[in-house]
Short mmCIF file of C-alpha atoms in Angstrom, two decimals:
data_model
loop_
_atom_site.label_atom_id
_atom_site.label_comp_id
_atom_site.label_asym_id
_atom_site.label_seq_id
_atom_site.Cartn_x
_atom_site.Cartn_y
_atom_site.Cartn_z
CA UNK A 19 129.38 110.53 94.61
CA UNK A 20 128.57 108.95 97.96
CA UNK A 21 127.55 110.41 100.83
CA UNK A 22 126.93 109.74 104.56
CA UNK A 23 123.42 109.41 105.74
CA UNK A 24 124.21 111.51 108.61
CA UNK A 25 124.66 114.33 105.66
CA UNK A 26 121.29 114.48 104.82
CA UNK A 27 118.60 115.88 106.45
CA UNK A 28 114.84 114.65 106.93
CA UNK A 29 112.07 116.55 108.82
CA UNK A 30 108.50 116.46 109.73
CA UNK A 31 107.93 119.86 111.38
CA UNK A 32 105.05 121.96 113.06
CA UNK A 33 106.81 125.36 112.82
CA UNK A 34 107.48 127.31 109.92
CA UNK A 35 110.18 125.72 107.51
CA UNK A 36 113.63 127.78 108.00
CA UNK A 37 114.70 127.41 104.23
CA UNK A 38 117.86 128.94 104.41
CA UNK A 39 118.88 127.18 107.09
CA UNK A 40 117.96 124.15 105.54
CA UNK A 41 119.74 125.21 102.13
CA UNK A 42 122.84 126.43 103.76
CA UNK A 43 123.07 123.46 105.42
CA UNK A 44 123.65 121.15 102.42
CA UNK A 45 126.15 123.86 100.60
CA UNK A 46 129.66 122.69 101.06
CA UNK A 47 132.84 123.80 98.94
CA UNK A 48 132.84 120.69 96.30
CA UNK A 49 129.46 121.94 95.23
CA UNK A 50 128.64 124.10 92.13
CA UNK A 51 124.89 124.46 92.52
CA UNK A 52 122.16 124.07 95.01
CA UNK A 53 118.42 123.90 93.48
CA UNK A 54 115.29 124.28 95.96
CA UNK A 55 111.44 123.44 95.69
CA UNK A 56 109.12 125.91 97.78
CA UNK A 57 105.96 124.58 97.99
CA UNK A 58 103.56 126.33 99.55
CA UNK A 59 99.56 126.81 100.08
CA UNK A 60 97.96 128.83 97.62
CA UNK A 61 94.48 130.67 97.92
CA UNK A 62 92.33 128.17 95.74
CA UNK A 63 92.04 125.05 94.21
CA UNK A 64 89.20 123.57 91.79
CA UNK A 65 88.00 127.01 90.92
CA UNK A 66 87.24 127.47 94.96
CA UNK A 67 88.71 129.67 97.51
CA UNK A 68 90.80 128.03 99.92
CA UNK A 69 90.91 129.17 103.69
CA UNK A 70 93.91 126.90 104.78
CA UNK A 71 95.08 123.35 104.77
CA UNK A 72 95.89 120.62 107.24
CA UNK A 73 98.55 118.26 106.91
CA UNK A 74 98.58 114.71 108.95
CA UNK A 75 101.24 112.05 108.85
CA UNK A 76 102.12 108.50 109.50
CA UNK A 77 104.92 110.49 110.64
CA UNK A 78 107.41 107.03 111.01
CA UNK A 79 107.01 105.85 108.05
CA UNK A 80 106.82 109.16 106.01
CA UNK A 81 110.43 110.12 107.57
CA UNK A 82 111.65 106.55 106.76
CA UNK A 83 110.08 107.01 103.00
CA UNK A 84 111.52 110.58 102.93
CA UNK A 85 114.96 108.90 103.68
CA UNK A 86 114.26 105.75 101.01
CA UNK A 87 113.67 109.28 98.54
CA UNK A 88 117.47 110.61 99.36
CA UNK A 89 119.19 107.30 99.38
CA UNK A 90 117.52 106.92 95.69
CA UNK A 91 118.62 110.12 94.51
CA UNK A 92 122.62 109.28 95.88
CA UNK A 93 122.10 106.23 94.00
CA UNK A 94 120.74 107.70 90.44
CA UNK A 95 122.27 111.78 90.72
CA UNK A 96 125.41 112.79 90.71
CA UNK A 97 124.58 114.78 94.02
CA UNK A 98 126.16 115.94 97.61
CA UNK A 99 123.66 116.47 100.05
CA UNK A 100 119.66 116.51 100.56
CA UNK A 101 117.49 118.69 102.65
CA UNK A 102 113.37 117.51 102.92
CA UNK A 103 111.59 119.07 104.96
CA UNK A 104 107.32 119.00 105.50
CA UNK A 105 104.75 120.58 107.61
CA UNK A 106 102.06 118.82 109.65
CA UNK A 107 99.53 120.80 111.13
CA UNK A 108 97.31 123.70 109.94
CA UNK A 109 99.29 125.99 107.45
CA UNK A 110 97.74 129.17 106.02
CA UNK A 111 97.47 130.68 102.63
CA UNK A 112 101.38 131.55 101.60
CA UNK A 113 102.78 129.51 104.50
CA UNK A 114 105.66 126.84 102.99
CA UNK A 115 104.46 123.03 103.37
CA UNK A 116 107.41 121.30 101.78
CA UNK A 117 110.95 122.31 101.21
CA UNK A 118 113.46 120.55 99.38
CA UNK A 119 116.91 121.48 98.58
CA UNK A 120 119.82 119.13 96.31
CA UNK A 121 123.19 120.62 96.20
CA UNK A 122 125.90 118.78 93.56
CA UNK A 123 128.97 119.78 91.69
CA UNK A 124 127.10 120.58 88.83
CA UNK A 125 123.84 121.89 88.33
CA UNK A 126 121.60 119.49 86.16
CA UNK A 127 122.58 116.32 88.47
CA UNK A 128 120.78 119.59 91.45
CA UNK A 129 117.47 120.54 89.18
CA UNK A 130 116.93 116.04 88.12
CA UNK A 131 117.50 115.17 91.52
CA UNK A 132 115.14 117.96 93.21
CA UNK A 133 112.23 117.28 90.52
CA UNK A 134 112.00 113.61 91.23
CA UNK A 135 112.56 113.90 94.68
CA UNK A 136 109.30 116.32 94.75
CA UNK A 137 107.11 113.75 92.54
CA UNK A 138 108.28 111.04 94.51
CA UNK A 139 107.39 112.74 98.08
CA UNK A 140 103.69 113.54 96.53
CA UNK A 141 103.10 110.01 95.22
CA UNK A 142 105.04 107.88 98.06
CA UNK A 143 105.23 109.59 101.43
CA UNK A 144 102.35 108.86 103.68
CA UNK A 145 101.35 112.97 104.39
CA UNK A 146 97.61 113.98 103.53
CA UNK A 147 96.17 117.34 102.64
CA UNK A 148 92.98 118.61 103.97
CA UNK A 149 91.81 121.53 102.18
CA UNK A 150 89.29 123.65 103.84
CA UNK A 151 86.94 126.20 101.72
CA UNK A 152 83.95 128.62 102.92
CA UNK A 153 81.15 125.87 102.74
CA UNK A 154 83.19 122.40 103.92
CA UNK A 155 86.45 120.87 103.46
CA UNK A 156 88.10 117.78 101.30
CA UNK A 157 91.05 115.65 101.26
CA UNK A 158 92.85 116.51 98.34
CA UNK A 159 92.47 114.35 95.37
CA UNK A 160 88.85 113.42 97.46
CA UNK A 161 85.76 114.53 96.66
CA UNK A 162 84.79 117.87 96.66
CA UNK A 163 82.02 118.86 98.61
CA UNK A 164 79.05 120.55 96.80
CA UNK A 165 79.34 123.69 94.52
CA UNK A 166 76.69 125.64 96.18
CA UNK A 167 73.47 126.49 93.91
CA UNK A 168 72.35 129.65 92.88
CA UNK A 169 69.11 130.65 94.95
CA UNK A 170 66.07 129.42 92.56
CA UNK A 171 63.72 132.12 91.91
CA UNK A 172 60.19 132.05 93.70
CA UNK A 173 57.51 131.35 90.99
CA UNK A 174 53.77 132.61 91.56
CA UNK A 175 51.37 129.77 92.03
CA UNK A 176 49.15 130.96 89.67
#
């Protein structure tokens, strides 16, 4: 089933993610199902509270990757439309960073197409996380910074 480029939609955004927009906009009448992937910040990773995160871009080329994503999943789905949206910026715990929503005639082509398009974003588009914890920050899939130690008890110098 093709579609018109124009169709989908692509964004790099600083504001919160309006996912019902988003999702309503790819619903149309030929469609039987529309499947969405909420990602969003969660309050720790590696065993560490996490404050917030900051997402930077090559913003040109991640839009022109995001729309390499969509024209791949026309090409290999059965699918209608494609929303893909990301934040850039600092997002707090429980704020949405990416949104993605497929909607098709039927529902597996939705839930194939939405799962690869969310392991292709993460392993293709040009967007880095910056996690930020109590005692330093990392890039994720960086190096952590140091666990801090447990205060060493004072021995007598006798």
């Amino acid at each position: 089933m093709a579609t018109l480029p124009h169709d989908d939609i692509y964004q790099l955004v600083r504001e919160p993610i309006d996912m019902a927009a988003l999702a309503q906009q790819v619903r149309a009448p030929e469609d039987g199902a529309i499947v969405t992937f909420d990602g969003f910040v969660r309050n720790q990773s590696h065993n560490r509270a996490t404050l917030y995160l900051d997402y930077e871009a090559y913003e040109s080329m991640a839009v022109a990757k995001m729309r390499e994503i969509g024209a791949q999943l026309h090409e290999k789905y059965r699918i209608h439309r494609v929303a893909m949206a990301h934040r850039l910026g600092r997002l707090e715990i429980g704020e949405t960073s990416v949104f993605i929503a497929v909607s098709a005639p039927h529902r597996a082509a939705a839930f194939d197409a939405c799962r690869f398009a969310i392991d292709t974003l993460k392993r293709t588009v040009p967007i880095w996380k910056k996690e930020y914890f109590a005692d330093g920050a990392v890039w994720a899939d960086g190096e952590l910074p140091p666990t801090p130690a447990a205060t060493p008890r004072s021995e007598s110098a006798s």
